[in-house]
Structures are given as C-alpha cells and as structure tokens.
Tab-separated table of C-alpha atoms in Angstrom:
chain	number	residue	atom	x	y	z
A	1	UNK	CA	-7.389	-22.929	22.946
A	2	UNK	CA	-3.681	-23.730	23.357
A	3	UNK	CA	-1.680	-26.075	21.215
A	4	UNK	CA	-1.679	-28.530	23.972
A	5	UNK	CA	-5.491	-29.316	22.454
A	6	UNK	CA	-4.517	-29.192	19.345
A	7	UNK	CA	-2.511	-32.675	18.771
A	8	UNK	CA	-1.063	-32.837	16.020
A	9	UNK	CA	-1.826	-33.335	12.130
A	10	UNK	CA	-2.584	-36.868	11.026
A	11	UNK	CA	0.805	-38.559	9.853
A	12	UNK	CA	-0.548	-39.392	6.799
A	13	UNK	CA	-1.092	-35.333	6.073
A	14	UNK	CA	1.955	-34.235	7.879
A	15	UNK	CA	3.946	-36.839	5.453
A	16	UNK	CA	2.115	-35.439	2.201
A	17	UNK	CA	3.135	-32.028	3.457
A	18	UNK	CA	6.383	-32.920	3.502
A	19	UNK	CA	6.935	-34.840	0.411
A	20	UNK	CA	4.960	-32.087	-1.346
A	21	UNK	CA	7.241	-30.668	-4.034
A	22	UNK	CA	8.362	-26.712	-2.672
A	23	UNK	CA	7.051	-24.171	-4.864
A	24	UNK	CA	9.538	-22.630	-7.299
A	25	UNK	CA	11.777	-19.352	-6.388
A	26	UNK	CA	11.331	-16.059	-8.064
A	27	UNK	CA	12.542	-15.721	-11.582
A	28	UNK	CA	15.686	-13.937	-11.616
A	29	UNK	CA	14.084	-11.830	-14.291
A	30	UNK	CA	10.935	-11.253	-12.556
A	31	UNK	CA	13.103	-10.005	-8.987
A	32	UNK	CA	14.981	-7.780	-11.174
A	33	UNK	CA	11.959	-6.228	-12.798
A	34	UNK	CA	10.258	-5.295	-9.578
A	35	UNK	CA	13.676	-3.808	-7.821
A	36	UNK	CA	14.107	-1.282	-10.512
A	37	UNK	CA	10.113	-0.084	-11.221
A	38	UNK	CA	10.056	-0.325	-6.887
A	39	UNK	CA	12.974	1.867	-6.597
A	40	UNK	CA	11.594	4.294	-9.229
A	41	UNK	CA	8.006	4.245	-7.412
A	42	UNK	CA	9.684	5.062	-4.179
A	43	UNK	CA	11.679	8.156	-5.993
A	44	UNK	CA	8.886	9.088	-7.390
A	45	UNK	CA	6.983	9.138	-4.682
A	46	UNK	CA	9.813	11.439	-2.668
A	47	UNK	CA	9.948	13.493	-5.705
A	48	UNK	CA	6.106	13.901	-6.131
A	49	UNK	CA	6.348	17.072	-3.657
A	50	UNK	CA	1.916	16.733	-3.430
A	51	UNK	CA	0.160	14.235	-4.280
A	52	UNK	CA	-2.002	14.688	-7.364
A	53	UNK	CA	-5.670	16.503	-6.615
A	54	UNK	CA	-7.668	14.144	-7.928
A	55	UNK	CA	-5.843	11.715	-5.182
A	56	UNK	CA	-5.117	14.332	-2.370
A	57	UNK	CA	-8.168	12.754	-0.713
A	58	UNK	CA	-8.067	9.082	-1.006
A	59	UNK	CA	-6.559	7.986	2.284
A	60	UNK	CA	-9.304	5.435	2.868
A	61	UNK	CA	-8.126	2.267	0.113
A	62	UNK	CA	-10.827	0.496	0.736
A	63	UNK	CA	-13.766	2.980	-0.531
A	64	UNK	CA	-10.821	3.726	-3.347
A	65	UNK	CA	-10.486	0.315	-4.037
A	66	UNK	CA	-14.323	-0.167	-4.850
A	67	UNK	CA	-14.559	2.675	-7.571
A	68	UNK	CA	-11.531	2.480	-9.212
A	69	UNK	CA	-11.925	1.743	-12.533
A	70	UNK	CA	-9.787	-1.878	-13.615
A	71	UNK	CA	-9.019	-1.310	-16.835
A	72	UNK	CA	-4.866	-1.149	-15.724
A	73	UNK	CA	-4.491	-4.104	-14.622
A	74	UNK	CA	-4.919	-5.903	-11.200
A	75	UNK	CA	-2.620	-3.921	-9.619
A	76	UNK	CA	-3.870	-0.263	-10.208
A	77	UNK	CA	-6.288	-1.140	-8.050
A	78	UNK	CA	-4.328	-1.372	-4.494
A	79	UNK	CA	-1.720	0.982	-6.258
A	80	UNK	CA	-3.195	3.990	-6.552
A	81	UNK	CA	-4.737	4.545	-2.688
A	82	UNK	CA	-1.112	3.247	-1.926
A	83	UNK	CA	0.412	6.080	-3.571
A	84	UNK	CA	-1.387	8.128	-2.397
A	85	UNK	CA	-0.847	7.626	0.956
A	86	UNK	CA	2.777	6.641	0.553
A	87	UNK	CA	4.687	9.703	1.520
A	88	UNK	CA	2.963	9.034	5.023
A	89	UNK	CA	4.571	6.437	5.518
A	90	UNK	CA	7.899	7.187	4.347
A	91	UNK	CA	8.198	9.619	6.733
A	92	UNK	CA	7.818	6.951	9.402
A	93	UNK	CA	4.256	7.376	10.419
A	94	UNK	CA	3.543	4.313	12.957
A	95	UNK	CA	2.049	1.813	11.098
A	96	UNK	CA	1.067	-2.000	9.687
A	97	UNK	CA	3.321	-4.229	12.668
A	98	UNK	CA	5.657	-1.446	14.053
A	99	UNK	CA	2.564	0.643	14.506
A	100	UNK	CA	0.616	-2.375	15.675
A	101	UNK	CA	3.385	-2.111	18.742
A	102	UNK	CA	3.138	1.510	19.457
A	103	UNK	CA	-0.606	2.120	20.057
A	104	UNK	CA	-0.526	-1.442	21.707
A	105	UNK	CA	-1.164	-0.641	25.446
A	106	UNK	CA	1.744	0.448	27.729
A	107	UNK	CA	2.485	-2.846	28.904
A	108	UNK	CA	3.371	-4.299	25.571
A	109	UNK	CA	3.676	-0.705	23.584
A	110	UNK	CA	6.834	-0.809	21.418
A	111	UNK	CA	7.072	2.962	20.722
A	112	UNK	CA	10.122	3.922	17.969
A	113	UNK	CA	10.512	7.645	17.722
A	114	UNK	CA	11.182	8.167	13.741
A	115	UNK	CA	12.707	11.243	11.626
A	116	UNK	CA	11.652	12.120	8.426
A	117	UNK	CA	13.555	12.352	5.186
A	118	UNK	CA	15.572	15.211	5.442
A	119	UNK	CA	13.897	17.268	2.274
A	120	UNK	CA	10.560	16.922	4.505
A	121	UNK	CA	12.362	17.660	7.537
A	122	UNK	CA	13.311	20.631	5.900
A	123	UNK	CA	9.669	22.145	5.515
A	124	UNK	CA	8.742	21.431	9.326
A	125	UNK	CA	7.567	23.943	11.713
A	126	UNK	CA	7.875	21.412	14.231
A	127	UNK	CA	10.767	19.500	14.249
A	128	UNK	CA	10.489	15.469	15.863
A	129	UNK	CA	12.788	16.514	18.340
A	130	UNK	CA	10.868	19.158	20.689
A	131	UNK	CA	8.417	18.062	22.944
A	132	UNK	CA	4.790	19.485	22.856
A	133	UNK	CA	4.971	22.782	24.819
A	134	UNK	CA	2.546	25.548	25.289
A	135	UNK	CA	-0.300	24.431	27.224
A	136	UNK	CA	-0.590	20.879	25.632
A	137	UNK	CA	-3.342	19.194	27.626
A	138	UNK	CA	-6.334	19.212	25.918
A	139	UNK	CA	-9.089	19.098	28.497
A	140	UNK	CA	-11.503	17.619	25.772
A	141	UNK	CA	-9.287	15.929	22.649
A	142	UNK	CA	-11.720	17.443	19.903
A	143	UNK	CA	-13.076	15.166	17.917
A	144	UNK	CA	-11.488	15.972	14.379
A	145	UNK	CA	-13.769	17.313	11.438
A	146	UNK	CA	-13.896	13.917	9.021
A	147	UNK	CA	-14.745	12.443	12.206
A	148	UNK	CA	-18.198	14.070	12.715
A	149	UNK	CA	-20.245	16.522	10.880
A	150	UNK	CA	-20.375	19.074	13.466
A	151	UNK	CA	-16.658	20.356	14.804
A	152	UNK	CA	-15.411	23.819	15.242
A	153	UNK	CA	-12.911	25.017	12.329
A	154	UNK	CA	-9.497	24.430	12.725
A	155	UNK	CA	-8.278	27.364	14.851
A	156	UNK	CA	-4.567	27.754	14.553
A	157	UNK	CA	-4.142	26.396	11.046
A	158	UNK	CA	-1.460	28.170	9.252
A	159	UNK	CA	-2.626	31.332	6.758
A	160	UNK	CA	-3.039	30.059	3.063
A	161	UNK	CA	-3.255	26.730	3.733
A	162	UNK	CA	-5.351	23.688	2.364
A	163	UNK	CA	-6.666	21.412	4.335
A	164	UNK	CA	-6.280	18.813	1.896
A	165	UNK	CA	-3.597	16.344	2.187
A	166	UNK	CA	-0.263	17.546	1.101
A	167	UNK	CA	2.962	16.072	0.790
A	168	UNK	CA	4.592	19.314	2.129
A	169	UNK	CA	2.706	18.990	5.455
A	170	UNK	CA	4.286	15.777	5.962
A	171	UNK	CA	6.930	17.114	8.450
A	172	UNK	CA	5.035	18.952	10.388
A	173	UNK	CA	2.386	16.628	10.802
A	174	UNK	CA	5.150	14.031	11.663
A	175	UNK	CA	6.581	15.750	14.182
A	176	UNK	CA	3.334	16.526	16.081
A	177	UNK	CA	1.959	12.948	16.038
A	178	UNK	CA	6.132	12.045	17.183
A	179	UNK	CA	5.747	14.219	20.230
A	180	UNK	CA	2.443	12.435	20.870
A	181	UNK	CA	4.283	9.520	20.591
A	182	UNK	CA	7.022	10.162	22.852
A	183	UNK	CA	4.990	11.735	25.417
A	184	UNK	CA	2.592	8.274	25.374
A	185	UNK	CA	5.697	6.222	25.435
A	186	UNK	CA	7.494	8.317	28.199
A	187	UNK	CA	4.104	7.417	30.425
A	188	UNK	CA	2.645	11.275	29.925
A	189	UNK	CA	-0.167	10.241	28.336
A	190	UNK	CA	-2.065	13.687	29.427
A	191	UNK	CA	1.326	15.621	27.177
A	192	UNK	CA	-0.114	13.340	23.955
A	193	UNK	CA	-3.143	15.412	23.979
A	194	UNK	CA	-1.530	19.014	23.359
A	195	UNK	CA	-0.216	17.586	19.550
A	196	UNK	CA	-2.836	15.293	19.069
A	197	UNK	CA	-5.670	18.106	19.297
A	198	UNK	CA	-3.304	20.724	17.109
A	199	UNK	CA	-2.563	18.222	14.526
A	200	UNK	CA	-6.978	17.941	14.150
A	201	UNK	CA	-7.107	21.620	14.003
A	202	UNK	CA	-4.511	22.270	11.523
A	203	UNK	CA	-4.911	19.576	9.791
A	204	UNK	CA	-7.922	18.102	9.753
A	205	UNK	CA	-8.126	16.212	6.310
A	206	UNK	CA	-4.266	15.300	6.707
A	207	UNK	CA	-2.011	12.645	5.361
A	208	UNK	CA	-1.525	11.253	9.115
A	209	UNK	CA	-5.120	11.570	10.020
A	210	UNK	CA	-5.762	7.658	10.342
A	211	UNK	CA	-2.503	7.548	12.434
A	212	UNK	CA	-3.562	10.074	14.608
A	213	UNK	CA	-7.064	9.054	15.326
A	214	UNK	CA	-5.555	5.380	16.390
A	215	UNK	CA	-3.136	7.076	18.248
A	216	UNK	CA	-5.564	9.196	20.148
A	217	UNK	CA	-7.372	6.041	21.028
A	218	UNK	CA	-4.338	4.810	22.718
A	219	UNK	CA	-3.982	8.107	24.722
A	220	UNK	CA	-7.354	8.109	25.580
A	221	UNK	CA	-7.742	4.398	26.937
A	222	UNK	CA	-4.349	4.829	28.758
A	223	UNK	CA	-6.020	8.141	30.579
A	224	UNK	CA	-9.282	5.959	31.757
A	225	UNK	CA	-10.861	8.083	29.204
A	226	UNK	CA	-12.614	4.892	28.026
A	227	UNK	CA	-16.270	6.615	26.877
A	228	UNK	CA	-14.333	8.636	24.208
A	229	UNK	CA	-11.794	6.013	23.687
A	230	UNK	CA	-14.880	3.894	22.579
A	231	UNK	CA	-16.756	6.710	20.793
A	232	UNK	CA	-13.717	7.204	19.001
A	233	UNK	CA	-12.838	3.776	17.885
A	234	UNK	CA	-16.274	2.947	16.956
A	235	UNK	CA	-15.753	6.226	14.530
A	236	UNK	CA	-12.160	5.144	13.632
A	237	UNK	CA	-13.610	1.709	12.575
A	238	UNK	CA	-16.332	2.851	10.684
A	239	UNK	CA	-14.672	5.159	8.777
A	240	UNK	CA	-11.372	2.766	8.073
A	241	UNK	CA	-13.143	-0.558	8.003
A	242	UNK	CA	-10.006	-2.188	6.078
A	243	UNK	CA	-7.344	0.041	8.097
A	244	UNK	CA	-4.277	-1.723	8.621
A	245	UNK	CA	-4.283	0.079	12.100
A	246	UNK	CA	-7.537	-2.075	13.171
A	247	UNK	CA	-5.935	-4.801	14.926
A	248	UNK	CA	-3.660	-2.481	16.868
A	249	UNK	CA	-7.319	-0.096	17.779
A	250	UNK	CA	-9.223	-3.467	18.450
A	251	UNK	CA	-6.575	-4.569	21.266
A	252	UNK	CA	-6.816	-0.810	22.755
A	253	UNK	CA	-10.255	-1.183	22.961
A	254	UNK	CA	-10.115	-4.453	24.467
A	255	UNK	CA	-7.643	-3.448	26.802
A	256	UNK	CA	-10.349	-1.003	28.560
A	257	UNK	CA	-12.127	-2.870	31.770
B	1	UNK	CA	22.499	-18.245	-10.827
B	2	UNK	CA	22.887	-14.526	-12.546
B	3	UNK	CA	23.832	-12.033	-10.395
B	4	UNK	CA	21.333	-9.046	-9.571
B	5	UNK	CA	22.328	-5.650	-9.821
B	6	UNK	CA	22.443	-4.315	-7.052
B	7	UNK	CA	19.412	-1.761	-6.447
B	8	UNK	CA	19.666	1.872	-5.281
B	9	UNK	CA	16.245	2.947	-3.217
B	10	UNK	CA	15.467	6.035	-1.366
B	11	UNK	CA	16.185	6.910	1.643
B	12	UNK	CA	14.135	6.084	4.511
B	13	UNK	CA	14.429	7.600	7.888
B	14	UNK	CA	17.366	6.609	9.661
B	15	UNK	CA	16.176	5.396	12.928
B	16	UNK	CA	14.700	1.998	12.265
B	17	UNK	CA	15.466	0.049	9.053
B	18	UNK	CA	17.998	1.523	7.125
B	19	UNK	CA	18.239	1.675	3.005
B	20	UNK	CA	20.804	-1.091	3.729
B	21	UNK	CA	18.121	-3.286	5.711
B	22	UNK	CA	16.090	-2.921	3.209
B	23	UNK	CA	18.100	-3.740	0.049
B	24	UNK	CA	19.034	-6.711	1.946
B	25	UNK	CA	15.509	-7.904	3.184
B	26	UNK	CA	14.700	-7.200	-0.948
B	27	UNK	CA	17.351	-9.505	-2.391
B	28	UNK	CA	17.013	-12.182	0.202
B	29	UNK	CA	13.420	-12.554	1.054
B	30	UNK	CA	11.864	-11.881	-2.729
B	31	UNK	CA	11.179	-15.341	-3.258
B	32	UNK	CA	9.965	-16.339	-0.125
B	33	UNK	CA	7.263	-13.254	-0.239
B	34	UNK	CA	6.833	-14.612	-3.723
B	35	UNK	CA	6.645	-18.074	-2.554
B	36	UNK	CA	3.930	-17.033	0.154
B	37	UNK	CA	1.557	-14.926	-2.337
B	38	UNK	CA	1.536	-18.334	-4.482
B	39	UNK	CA	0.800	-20.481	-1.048
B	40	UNK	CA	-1.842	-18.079	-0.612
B	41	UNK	CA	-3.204	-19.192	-3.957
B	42	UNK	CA	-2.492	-15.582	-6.162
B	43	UNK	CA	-2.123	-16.766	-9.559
B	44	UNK	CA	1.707	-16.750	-11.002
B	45	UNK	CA	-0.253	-13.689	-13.306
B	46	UNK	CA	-0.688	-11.355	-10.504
B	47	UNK	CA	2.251	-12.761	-8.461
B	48	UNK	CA	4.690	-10.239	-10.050
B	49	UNK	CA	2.686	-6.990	-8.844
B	50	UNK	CA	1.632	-8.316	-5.914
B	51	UNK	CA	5.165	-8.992	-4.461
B	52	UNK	CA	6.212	-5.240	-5.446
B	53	UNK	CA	3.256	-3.953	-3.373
B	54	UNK	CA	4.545	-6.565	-0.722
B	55	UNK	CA	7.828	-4.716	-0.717
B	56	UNK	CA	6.322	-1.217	-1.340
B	57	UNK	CA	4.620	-2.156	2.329
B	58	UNK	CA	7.575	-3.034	3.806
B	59	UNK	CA	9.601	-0.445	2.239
B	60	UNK	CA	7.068	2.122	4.309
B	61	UNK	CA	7.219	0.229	7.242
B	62	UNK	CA	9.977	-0.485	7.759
B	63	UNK	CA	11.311	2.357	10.328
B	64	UNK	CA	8.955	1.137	12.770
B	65	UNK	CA	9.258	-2.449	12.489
B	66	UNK	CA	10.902	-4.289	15.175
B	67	UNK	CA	13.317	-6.291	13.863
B	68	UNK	CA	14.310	-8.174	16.646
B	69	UNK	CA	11.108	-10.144	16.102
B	70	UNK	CA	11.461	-13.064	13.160
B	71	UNK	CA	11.233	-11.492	9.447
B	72	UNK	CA	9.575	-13.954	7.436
B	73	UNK	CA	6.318	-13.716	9.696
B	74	UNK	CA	6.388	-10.281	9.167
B	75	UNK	CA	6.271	-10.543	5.519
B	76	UNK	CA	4.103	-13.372	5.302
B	77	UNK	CA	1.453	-10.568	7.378
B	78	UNK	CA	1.934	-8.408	3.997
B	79	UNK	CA	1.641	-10.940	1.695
B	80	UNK	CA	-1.508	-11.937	3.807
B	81	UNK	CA	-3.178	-8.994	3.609
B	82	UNK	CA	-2.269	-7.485	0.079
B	83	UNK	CA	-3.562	-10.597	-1.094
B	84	UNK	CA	-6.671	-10.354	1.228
B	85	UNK	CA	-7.336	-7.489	-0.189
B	86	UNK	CA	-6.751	-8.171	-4.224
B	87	UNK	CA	-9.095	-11.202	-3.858
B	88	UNK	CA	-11.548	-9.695	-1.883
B	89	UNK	CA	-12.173	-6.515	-3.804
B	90	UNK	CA	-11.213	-7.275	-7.281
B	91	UNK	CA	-12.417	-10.891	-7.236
B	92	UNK	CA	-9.177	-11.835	-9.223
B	93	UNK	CA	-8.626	-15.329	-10.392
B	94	UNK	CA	-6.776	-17.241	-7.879
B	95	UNK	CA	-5.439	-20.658	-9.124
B	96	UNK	CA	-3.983	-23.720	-7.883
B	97	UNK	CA	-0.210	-22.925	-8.482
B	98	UNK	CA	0.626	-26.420	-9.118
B	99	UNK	CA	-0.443	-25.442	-12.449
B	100	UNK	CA	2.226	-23.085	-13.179
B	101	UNK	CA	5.024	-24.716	-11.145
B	102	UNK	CA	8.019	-24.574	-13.497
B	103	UNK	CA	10.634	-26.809	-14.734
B	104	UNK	CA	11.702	-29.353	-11.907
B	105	UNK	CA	15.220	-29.384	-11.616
B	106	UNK	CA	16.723	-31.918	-13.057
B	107	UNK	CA	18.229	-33.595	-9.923
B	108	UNK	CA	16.388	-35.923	-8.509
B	109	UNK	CA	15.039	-38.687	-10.242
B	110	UNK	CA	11.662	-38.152	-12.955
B	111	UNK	CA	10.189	-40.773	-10.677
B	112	UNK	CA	10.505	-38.259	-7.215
B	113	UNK	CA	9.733	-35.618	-9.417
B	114	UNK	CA	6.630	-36.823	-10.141
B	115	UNK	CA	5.540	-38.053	-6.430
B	116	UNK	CA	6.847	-34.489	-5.189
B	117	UNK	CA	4.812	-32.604	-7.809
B	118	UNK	CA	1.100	-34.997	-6.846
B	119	UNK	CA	2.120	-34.362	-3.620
B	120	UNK	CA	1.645	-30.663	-4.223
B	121	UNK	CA	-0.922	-30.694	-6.847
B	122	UNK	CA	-2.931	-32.436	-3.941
B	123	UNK	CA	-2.001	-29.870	-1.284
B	124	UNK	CA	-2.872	-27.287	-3.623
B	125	UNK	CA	-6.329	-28.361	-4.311
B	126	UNK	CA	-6.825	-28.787	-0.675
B	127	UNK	CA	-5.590	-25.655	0.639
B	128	UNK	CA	-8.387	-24.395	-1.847
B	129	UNK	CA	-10.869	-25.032	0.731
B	130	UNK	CA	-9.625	-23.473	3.005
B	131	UNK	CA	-10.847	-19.382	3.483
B	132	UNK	CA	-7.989	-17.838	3.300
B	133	UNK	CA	-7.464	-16.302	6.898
B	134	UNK	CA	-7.283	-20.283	7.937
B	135	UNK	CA	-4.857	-20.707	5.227
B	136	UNK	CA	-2.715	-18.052	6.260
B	137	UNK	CA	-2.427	-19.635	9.866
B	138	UNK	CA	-2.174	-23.097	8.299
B	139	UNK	CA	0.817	-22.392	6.129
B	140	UNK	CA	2.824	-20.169	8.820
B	141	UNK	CA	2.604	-22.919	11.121
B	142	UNK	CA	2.346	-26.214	9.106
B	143	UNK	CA	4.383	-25.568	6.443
B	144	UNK	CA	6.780	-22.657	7.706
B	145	UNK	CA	6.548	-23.781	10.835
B	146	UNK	CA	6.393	-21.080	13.026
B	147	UNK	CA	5.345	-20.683	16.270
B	148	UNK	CA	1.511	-19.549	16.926
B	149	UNK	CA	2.554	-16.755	19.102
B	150	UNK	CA	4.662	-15.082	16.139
B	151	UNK	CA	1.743	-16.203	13.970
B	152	UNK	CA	-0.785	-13.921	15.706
B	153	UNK	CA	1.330	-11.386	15.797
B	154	UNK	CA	2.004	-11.426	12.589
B	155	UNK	CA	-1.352	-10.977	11.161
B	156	UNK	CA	-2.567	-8.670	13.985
B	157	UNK	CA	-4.952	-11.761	15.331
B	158	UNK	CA	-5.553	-12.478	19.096
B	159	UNK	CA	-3.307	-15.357	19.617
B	160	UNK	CA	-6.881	-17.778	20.622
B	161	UNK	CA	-7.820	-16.904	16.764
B	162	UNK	CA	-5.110	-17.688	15.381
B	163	UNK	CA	-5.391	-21.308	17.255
B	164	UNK	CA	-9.218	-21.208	16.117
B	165	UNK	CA	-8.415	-20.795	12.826
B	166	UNK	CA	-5.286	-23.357	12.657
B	167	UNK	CA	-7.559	-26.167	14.284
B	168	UNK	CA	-10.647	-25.390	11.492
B	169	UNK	CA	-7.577	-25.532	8.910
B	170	UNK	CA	-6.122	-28.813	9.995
B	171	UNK	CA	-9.950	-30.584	9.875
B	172	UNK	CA	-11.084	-29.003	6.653
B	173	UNK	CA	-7.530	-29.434	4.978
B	174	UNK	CA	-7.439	-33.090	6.130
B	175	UNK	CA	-11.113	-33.674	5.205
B	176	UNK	CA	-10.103	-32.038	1.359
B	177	UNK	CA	-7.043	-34.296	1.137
B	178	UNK	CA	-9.096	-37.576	1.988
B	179	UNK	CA	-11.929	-36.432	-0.347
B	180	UNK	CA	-9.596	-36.305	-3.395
B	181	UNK	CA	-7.695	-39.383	-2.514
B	182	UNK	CA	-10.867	-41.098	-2.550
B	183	UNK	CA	-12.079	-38.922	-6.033
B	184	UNK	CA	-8.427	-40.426	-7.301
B	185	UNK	CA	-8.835	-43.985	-5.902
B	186	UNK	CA	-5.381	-43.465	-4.223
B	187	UNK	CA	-4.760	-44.526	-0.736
C-alpha cells in the first residue's frame, strides 16, 4: 500500500489535530536530573572493568526482564539487562539503527568501522585495525555453543580464561567482529568467516555474541549460504525474541530468494 | 528559561558520534524524546526514567548511527521501543497525559486555552485505542509529520507495515474521536 491509497485524514480530525494543545517540554529540573545520574551511569559503566557475576550472563533483556524482581521501581526493570550489556555497546558494537544498516544486505548495507575506548583498546589482542589473517575462511561457520547443545569446545581460547562475559574481552571481541565487518563491507564476505568462527570459539558466551550471530547471518546470506543463514536466524530469533537486531536479521532473511 | 549546566559524559569512540554530538543531541532533543514517551501514552511518573534509558540507547548507539538520516525519527524508534517494552513486560500504568499537562502559559487567551487543552484531552483518549505500534506510525506521520519512508526505517518496519499500520490508525483514531464526540454531545 502506498500513500497514494491512503487519502488523507478527515478535515474534521486533521483540524482537531492541529488545534490540539502541544504537550508540555521537559522540566528544566527533570533534564538536569537525568544529564548528571546519565553521565554517572555511563562512567560507571566504563569504570565497572566486569560486569557483576550475578549479571555476567544476562545478555538476553527480555528473559531478564520477566524475573526481575520490581520492587526498585519501573525502571530497574529495563536497567539492569541494559547495564549489563552496556559496555558492548560503548565500544561501538553495530547495533539498534546503525546496526540495522550494517547487516542490511550489500545493496543498502551502511557498514561504519568503529574503535573502542582507548582503556579497552588497550587490553586487545586484536586491534580494529588488522584485517583477519591466518587462514580465515571457515569452510563450515560453527555454529556457536549457546546456539546448540552439541558444539565442539572452543579451541583457541586464551589460557585462564572465562567464558563468561567480561568487560575486559570487550576489545578483543570488538576488533574480531570489526574485521568481520570490514571484510563484509569491502564485498569479501568469504574473509568475515575467519573472525566470525574465532570470536565463537573464544568466546562463546561473549558480550558481542548477539552481534555476532546477526552478523554471521549477513555473511552467510551474502555467500548463497541460505540453508545455514536460515538455520541460523531461526536460532538467532528464538533465542533473542525481543533483540533489537531482529528487524535488521528479518530483512537478511528476506533478502534470500 | 534557566540555563543547564553543561554535562560532561564519557567518551565514546571517535568515529561516529562524538561526546560533542551527543551533549548536543542531549540538550536539544530531551524534550522532544520526552514529548514522544508521553505521545506514546507513558505516564508523566515513569516519563523521567524512561527518557534516561532513551538517551542511555542513544548514548550506545550512537557511533554507528547515520546521522545524515533525520534525528528525531531516530529517537522517536527509542522512545518506541523502550516504551514497548516497559508496557509490555511490566504492565505499567499508562495514562492519558492530558491529565498531567501542566500550567498553560499564560499567553493566549483562557478561552484558547481551554479549546487547545479539549482538543488534546480528546486526542488523548483516542490515541488510547490505538495498539501502540499503530500509534507510533500515527504520531510520526500525523502529528510529526514525517515521511513514511523515514518512518519505517525508524522503527525497523517494512515500509508496506508501516502504511498498514498508519491506515488501521487513521480509521480506529477517527472512529474513537467520533465515538466521544457523540459520548460528549459535541459536534
């Protein structure tokens, strides 16, 4: 349906919407209240280092949402997932609209290459701006652990590690899921596979793990891979019903013949 | 109007959206993200949290936002779905904001006041029937007046949705409207 069919609204309602008084701005008060306890959220969240255990898990909000309890008000309640999960996206993790451009397919992909705050940057085996190298091409793109219950360990994770979230593994994670990125938006979709299936291994319960699955979708349906691609989203969606990445796997999907 | 002191955040990566973006998307778009969570019917209790999440949101996004594209859609897409969200899992009270609209500035005349604020008493009871993915599209585009393409994008919606839903708006909004004339014995 275009707006041609549409017409237009009755005059009667079109006049009522006009004459309708505009709804009040902000209280000065009220503006001032949520710059200062926004700007000490955001510090706090680049101070934070990890996030805290009994959070380090929560990257899906909406099963969070459902058990949290409400007894701190209405806002604990998208707040706390959000924290959680913050740190991912300071670093610049492709996401909500700019991330609904860059797993769009190529023909409308909008693909930013981002840095990371330079205290994460510090901590990064893999720094944004190297491309993958060593033998990149997956010939399979494993399907990630928390994406099935039967996937080989993670063989090259790092010695000591978790594989719990952690706010330290934010670079390196970033710059793996960049040099997907690139490699996608640079039309070598086959080089997105190398970071895509080391970022899985080493990290398989990750900050960027949603990220990277819709990301992999993208790669997948832009190879002709479309049998995974769907296998995959089908996963993706079950697993992040509420994502904010849905639209942007939806129109992948749909871009498949 | 007092002036706001000005707020220091942290940084954000460099590439997209700098702090200075952001500051400046903060002190000039607060009340229109405010604004939209009360179109969206969040009552003027929850308004204040909600808009920091908002702004939290777009605070994380912003590096990979394109900004050539119009803001206020863009925010409108957070406010959209933040509020989505606190109405659909906490089952918060939403209310018809007329009922918390504050003082009317003095200006015009008690008179216009008074038409202006029926006016929106009666919008706000009819957006009430509306689900709120219709009202999102409705407001954009009937009331911000923005164009359905930016509309869709917006709120991640295939651009024949978003008409779908703006056409079931406009017939169930217009339906409400005539309902409570007729429940008010106005014309």
């Amino acid at each position: 349906m275009k707006s041609e069919s549409l017409g237009r609204l009755d005059a009667d309602i079109a006049a009522l919407l006009r004459a309708a008084e505009p709804y009040a701005d902000a209280p000065v008060d009220v503006q001032a209240r949520v710059g200062k306890a926004l700007a000490a959220r955001i510090a706090g969240v680049l101070a934070e280092g990890s996030p805290r255990e009994s959070e380090s898990n929560q990257l899906e909000p909406g099963a969070a949402l459902s058990t949290t309890p409400r007894a701190h008000g209405p806002l604990s309640l998208i707040a706390k997932p959000i924290r959680t999960i913050a740190a991912t996206f300071l670093v610049g993790a492709a996401a909500g609209a700019g991330l609904h451009a860059a797993v769009q397919v190529p023909r409308e992909r909008v693909v930013y290459v981002e840095k990371w705050a330079p205290a994460l940057a510090a901590s990064s085996a893999e720094p944004a701006g190297e491309a993958a190298p060593e033998g990149a091409v997956s010939p399979a793109l494993e399907v990630p652990r928390e994406m099935g219950p039967s996937v080989a360990p993670p063989a090259a994770a790092p010695p000591a590690k978790s594989t719990s979230a952690r706010a330290s593994d934010l670079g390196p994670e970033q710059a793996l899921l960049d040099a997907a990125r690139r490699a996608l938006a640079e039309g070598r979709s086959a080089d997105a596979l190398g970071p895509l299936e080391r970022h899985a291994q080493r990290y398989p319960k990750g900050i960027l793990v949603e990220e990277r699955e819709a990301l992999a979708i993208n790669v997948l349906v832009t190879l002709g891979r479309y049998d995974e691609a769907r296998s995959r989203s089908d996963r993706f969606l079950r697993k992040y019903p509420g994502s904010l990445l849905r639209a942007a796997v939806e129109a992948a999907v749909r871009a498949m013949p | 109007m007092p002036r706001l002191e000005p707020l220091k955040f942290a940084p954000i990566p460099p590439t997209r959206g700098s702090n200075g973006d952001f500051e400046a998307i903060f002190a000039q778009e607060f009340s229109y993200v405010w604004r939209a969570l009360a179109r969206l019917g969040v009552s003027e209790a929850d308004r204040e949290d909600l808009t920091h999440e908002v702004f939290f949101q777009v605070y994380r996004r912003l590096p990979t936002a394109d900004l050539e594209r119009p803001l206020r859609p863009w925010l409108f897409g957070f406010a959209f779905r933040i509020a989505s969200t606190h109405r659909r899992l906490a089952r918060h009270r939403f209310e018809h904001p007329c009922d918390t609209i504050e003082a009317l500035d003095a200006t015009p005349s008690a008179e216009e006041s008074l038409e202006r604020r029926e006016a929106q008493a009666l919008v706000d009871r009819a957006l009430e029937d509306l689900g709120l993915e219709q009202r999102a599209v409705f407001v954009l585009h009937e009331i911000d007046a923005y164009k359905m393409p930016e509309i869709a994008a917006a709120l991640s919606i295939p651009l024949n949705t978003a008409y779908s839903r703006l056409r079931l708006a406009r017939d169930r909004f217009t339906a409400a409207v005539r309902r409570l004339k007729n429940q008010r014995g106005t014309p």
